[in-house]
């Protein structure tokens, strides 16, 4: 709602499996990322639905702020419109290890070129590790 404008409401039919753009990064990180793999993911932007297509193109070396890394180069095709419309496919680089950290993304949009790089990473604890580290709960009544 814009200031001074009346409240509005819209309804959209969306795929129950649809993700937003932040969630799709996590979704891709959990895939095997073998060269040649193609992943199609339904996306809902809040206004528009489309199918994002991500193709794992190659394994290569990439100089990053975290040092030289072996990465998977993933070409991403979206269907954004307006200022976020891509002039060319988006290219994302994920580390080739099991973490598949997104270390670089390159996009040439109508509003300009965007390059994002991971500058710092701190390893989190895995859920299984956290459960093992927590003391067992005492049984009720005892």
mmCIF file of C-alpha atoms in Angstrom:
data_model
loop_
_atom_site.group_PDB
_atom_site.id
_atom_site.type_symbol
_atom_site.label_atom_id
_atom_site.label_comp_id
_atom_site.label_asym_id
_atom_site.label_seq_id
_atom_site.Cartn_x
_atom_site.Cartn_y
_atom_site.Cartn_z
ATOM 1 C CA UNK A 1 0.000 0.000 0.000
ATOM 2 C CA UNK A 2 1.376 3.386 -0.962
ATOM 3 C CA UNK A 3 0.924 6.342 1.352
ATOM 4 C CA UNK A 4 -2.205 8.298 0.519
ATOM 5 C CA UNK A 5 -3.626 5.509 -1.625
ATOM 6 C CA UNK A 6 -6.485 3.211 -0.740
ATOM 7 C CA UNK A 7 -5.703 -0.268 0.554
ATOM 8 C CA UNK A 8 -5.704 -2.929 -2.151
ATOM 9 C CA UNK A 9 -5.814 -6.694 -2.140
ATOM 10 C CA UNK A 10 -4.836 -9.242 -4.786
ATOM 11 C CA UNK A 11 -5.196 -12.981 -5.017
ATOM 12 C CA UNK A 12 -2.863 -15.254 -6.953
ATOM 13 C CA UNK A 13 -3.035 -18.939 -7.794
ATOM 14 C CA UNK A 14 0.420 -20.285 -6.996
ATOM 15 C CA UNK A 15 2.084 -23.666 -7.151
ATOM 16 C CA UNK A 16 2.178 -25.121 -3.605
ATOM 17 C CA UNK A 17 5.862 -25.951 -4.214
ATOM 18 C CA UNK A 18 6.717 -22.355 -5.217
ATOM 19 C CA UNK A 19 9.675 -20.683 -3.519
ATOM 20 C CA UNK A 20 10.826 -17.094 -3.243
ATOM 21 C CA UNK A 21 14.245 -16.056 -4.535
ATOM 22 C CA UNK A 22 16.012 -16.433 -1.180
ATOM 23 C CA UNK A 23 14.610 -19.930 -0.687
ATOM 24 C CA UNK A 24 15.652 -21.034 -4.166
ATOM 25 C CA UNK A 25 19.307 -20.462 -3.237
ATOM 26 C CA UNK A 26 18.917 -22.863 -0.292
ATOM 27 C CA UNK A 27 17.059 -25.296 -2.542
ATOM 28 C CA UNK A 28 19.875 -25.292 -5.098
ATOM 29 C CA UNK A 29 22.511 -25.719 -2.372
ATOM 30 C CA UNK A 30 20.846 -28.993 -1.369
ATOM 31 C CA UNK A 31 21.081 -30.465 -4.872
ATOM 32 C CA UNK A 32 23.970 -32.654 -6.072
ATOM 33 C CA UNK A 33 25.145 -30.031 -8.624
ATOM 34 C CA UNK A 34 26.633 -32.448 -11.098
ATOM 35 C CA UNK A 35 27.742 -30.818 -14.347
ATOM 36 C CA UNK A 36 24.874 -31.144 -16.812
ATOM 37 C CA UNK A 37 22.142 -31.188 -14.142
ATOM 38 C CA UNK A 38 19.156 -28.947 -14.894
ATOM 39 C CA UNK A 39 16.833 -27.883 -12.084
ATOM 40 C CA UNK A 40 13.451 -26.279 -12.628
ATOM 41 C CA UNK A 41 11.924 -24.563 -9.599
ATOM 42 C CA UNK A 42 8.555 -22.797 -9.412
ATOM 43 C CA UNK A 43 8.979 -19.222 -8.155
ATOM 44 C CA UNK A 44 6.490 -16.703 -6.802
ATOM 45 C CA UNK A 45 7.772 -13.147 -6.452
ATOM 46 C CA UNK A 46 4.759 -11.795 -4.608
ATOM 47 C CA UNK A 47 3.353 -10.534 -7.890
ATOM 48 C CA UNK A 48 4.338 -13.036 -10.548
ATOM 49 C CA UNK A 49 4.843 -16.801 -10.899
ATOM 50 C CA UNK A 50 7.391 -18.389 -13.223
ATOM 51 C CA UNK A 51 9.671 -21.405 -13.467
ATOM 52 C CA UNK A 52 13.332 -20.703 -12.713
ATOM 53 C CA UNK A 53 15.712 -22.916 -14.682
ATOM 54 C CA UNK A 54 19.221 -23.528 -13.322
ATOM 55 C CA UNK A 55 21.819 -25.447 -15.328
ATOM 56 C CA UNK A 56 25.088 -26.633 -13.782
ATOM 57 C CA UNK A 57 27.513 -25.770 -16.596
ATOM 58 C CA UNK A 58 30.995 -26.493 -15.320
ATOM 59 C CA UNK A 59 33.408 -27.044 -12.468
ATOM 60 C CA UNK A 60 36.169 -24.441 -12.453
ATOM 61 C CA UNK A 61 38.585 -22.513 -10.247
ATOM 62 C CA UNK A 62 37.500 -19.048 -9.099
ATOM 63 C CA UNK A 63 39.449 -16.407 -7.201
ATOM 64 C CA UNK A 64 37.216 -15.252 -4.333
ATOM 65 C CA UNK A 65 37.695 -13.076 -1.265
ATOM 66 C CA UNK A 66 37.911 -16.347 0.652
ATOM 67 C CA UNK A 67 40.776 -17.482 -1.580
ATOM 68 C CA UNK A 68 40.950 -19.684 -4.664
ATOM 69 C CA UNK A 69 37.993 -22.100 -4.714
ATOM 70 C CA UNK A 70 36.791 -24.919 -6.889
ATOM 71 C CA UNK A 71 33.236 -23.927 -7.847
ATOM 72 C CA UNK A 72 30.242 -25.039 -9.855
ATOM 73 C CA UNK A 73 29.138 -22.456 -12.419
ATOM 74 C CA UNK A 74 25.335 -22.381 -12.614
ATOM 75 C CA UNK A 75 23.434 -20.505 -15.330
ATOM 76 C CA UNK A 76 20.073 -19.270 -14.048
ATOM 77 C CA UNK A 77 17.203 -18.244 -16.305
ATOM 78 C CA UNK A 78 14.450 -16.189 -14.704
ATOM 79 C CA UNK A 79 11.400 -14.368 -15.998
ATOM 80 C CA UNK A 80 11.663 -11.081 -14.129
ATOM 81 C CA UNK A 81 10.143 -8.026 -15.769
ATOM 82 C CA UNK A 82 10.588 -4.277 -15.393
ATOM 83 C CA UNK A 83 13.803 -2.994 -13.812
ATOM 84 C CA UNK A 84 14.741 -6.518 -12.665
ATOM 85 C CA UNK A 85 14.466 -7.999 -16.161
ATOM 86 C CA UNK A 86 17.741 -9.709 -17.053
ATOM 87 C CA UNK A 87 19.569 -8.593 -20.192
ATOM 88 C CA UNK A 88 21.387 -11.929 -20.098
ATOM 89 C CA UNK A 89 21.235 -15.058 -17.970
ATOM 90 C CA UNK A 90 22.290 -14.786 -14.335
ATOM 91 C CA UNK A 91 25.438 -16.740 -13.454
ATOM 92 C CA UNK A 92 25.967 -18.039 -9.925
ATOM 93 C CA UNK A 93 29.017 -19.795 -8.497
ATOM 94 C CA UNK A 94 28.675 -22.313 -5.662
ATOM 95 C CA UNK A 95 31.596 -24.033 -3.948
ATOM 96 C CA UNK A 96 32.132 -27.549 -5.276
ATOM 97 C CA UNK A 97 32.270 -29.042 -1.765
ATOM 98 C CA UNK A 98 29.235 -30.447 0.068
ATOM 99 C CA UNK A 99 28.306 -27.004 1.472
ATOM 100 C CA UNK A 100 27.694 -25.480 -1.997
ATOM 101 C CA UNK A 101 28.251 -21.977 -0.631
ATOM 102 C CA UNK A 102 27.138 -19.246 -3.046
ATOM 103 C CA UNK A 103 30.397 -17.294 -3.468
ATOM 104 C CA UNK A 104 29.545 -15.078 -6.467
ATOM 105 C CA UNK A 105 26.543 -14.030 -8.513
ATOM 106 C CA UNK A 106 26.590 -11.942 -11.690
ATOM 107 C CA UNK A 107 23.516 -10.363 -13.244
ATOM 108 C CA UNK A 108 23.071 -7.773 -15.969
ATOM 109 C CA UNK A 109 19.666 -6.202 -15.386
ATOM 110 C CA UNK A 110 17.813 -3.363 -17.066
ATOM 111 C CA UNK A 111 18.731 -1.113 -14.117
ATOM 112 C CA UNK A 112 22.421 -2.054 -14.319
ATOM 113 C CA UNK A 113 24.981 -4.747 -13.626
ATOM 114 C CA UNK A 114 25.008 -6.448 -10.238
ATOM 115 C CA UNK A 115 27.875 -8.557 -8.880
ATOM 116 C CA UNK A 116 27.635 -10.035 -5.409
ATOM 117 C CA UNK A 117 30.467 -11.849 -3.646
ATOM 118 C CA UNK A 118 30.622 -13.722 -0.365
ATOM 119 C CA UNK A 119 33.113 -11.888 1.832
ATOM 120 C CA UNK A 120 32.893 -13.885 5.050
ATOM 121 C CA UNK A 121 31.583 -17.252 6.149
ATOM 122 C CA UNK A 122 31.274 -18.810 9.593
ATOM 123 C CA UNK A 123 30.453 -22.483 9.846
ATOM 124 C CA UNK A 124 27.216 -23.125 11.692
ATOM 125 C CA UNK A 125 26.411 -26.210 13.713
ATOM 126 C CA UNK A 126 24.425 -28.955 12.066
ATOM 127 C CA UNK A 127 21.080 -29.756 13.669
ATOM 128 C CA UNK A 128 22.224 -33.307 14.507
ATOM 129 C CA UNK A 129 25.358 -31.910 16.175
ATOM 130 C CA UNK A 130 23.298 -29.467 18.250
ATOM 131 C CA UNK A 131 20.945 -32.213 19.471
ATOM 132 C CA UNK A 132 23.900 -34.373 20.530
ATOM 133 C CA UNK A 133 25.502 -31.443 22.394
ATOM 134 C CA UNK A 134 22.386 -30.590 24.435
ATOM 135 C CA UNK A 135 21.853 -32.434 27.752
ATOM 136 C CA UNK A 136 19.058 -34.996 27.749
ATOM 137 C CA UNK A 137 15.804 -33.857 29.342
ATOM 138 C CA UNK A 138 14.896 -35.471 32.657
ATOM 139 C CA UNK A 139 11.839 -37.694 32.569
ATOM 140 C CA UNK A 140 8.657 -36.202 34.036
ATOM 141 C CA UNK A 141 8.040 -36.967 37.715
ATOM 142 C CA UNK A 142 11.527 -38.009 38.465
#
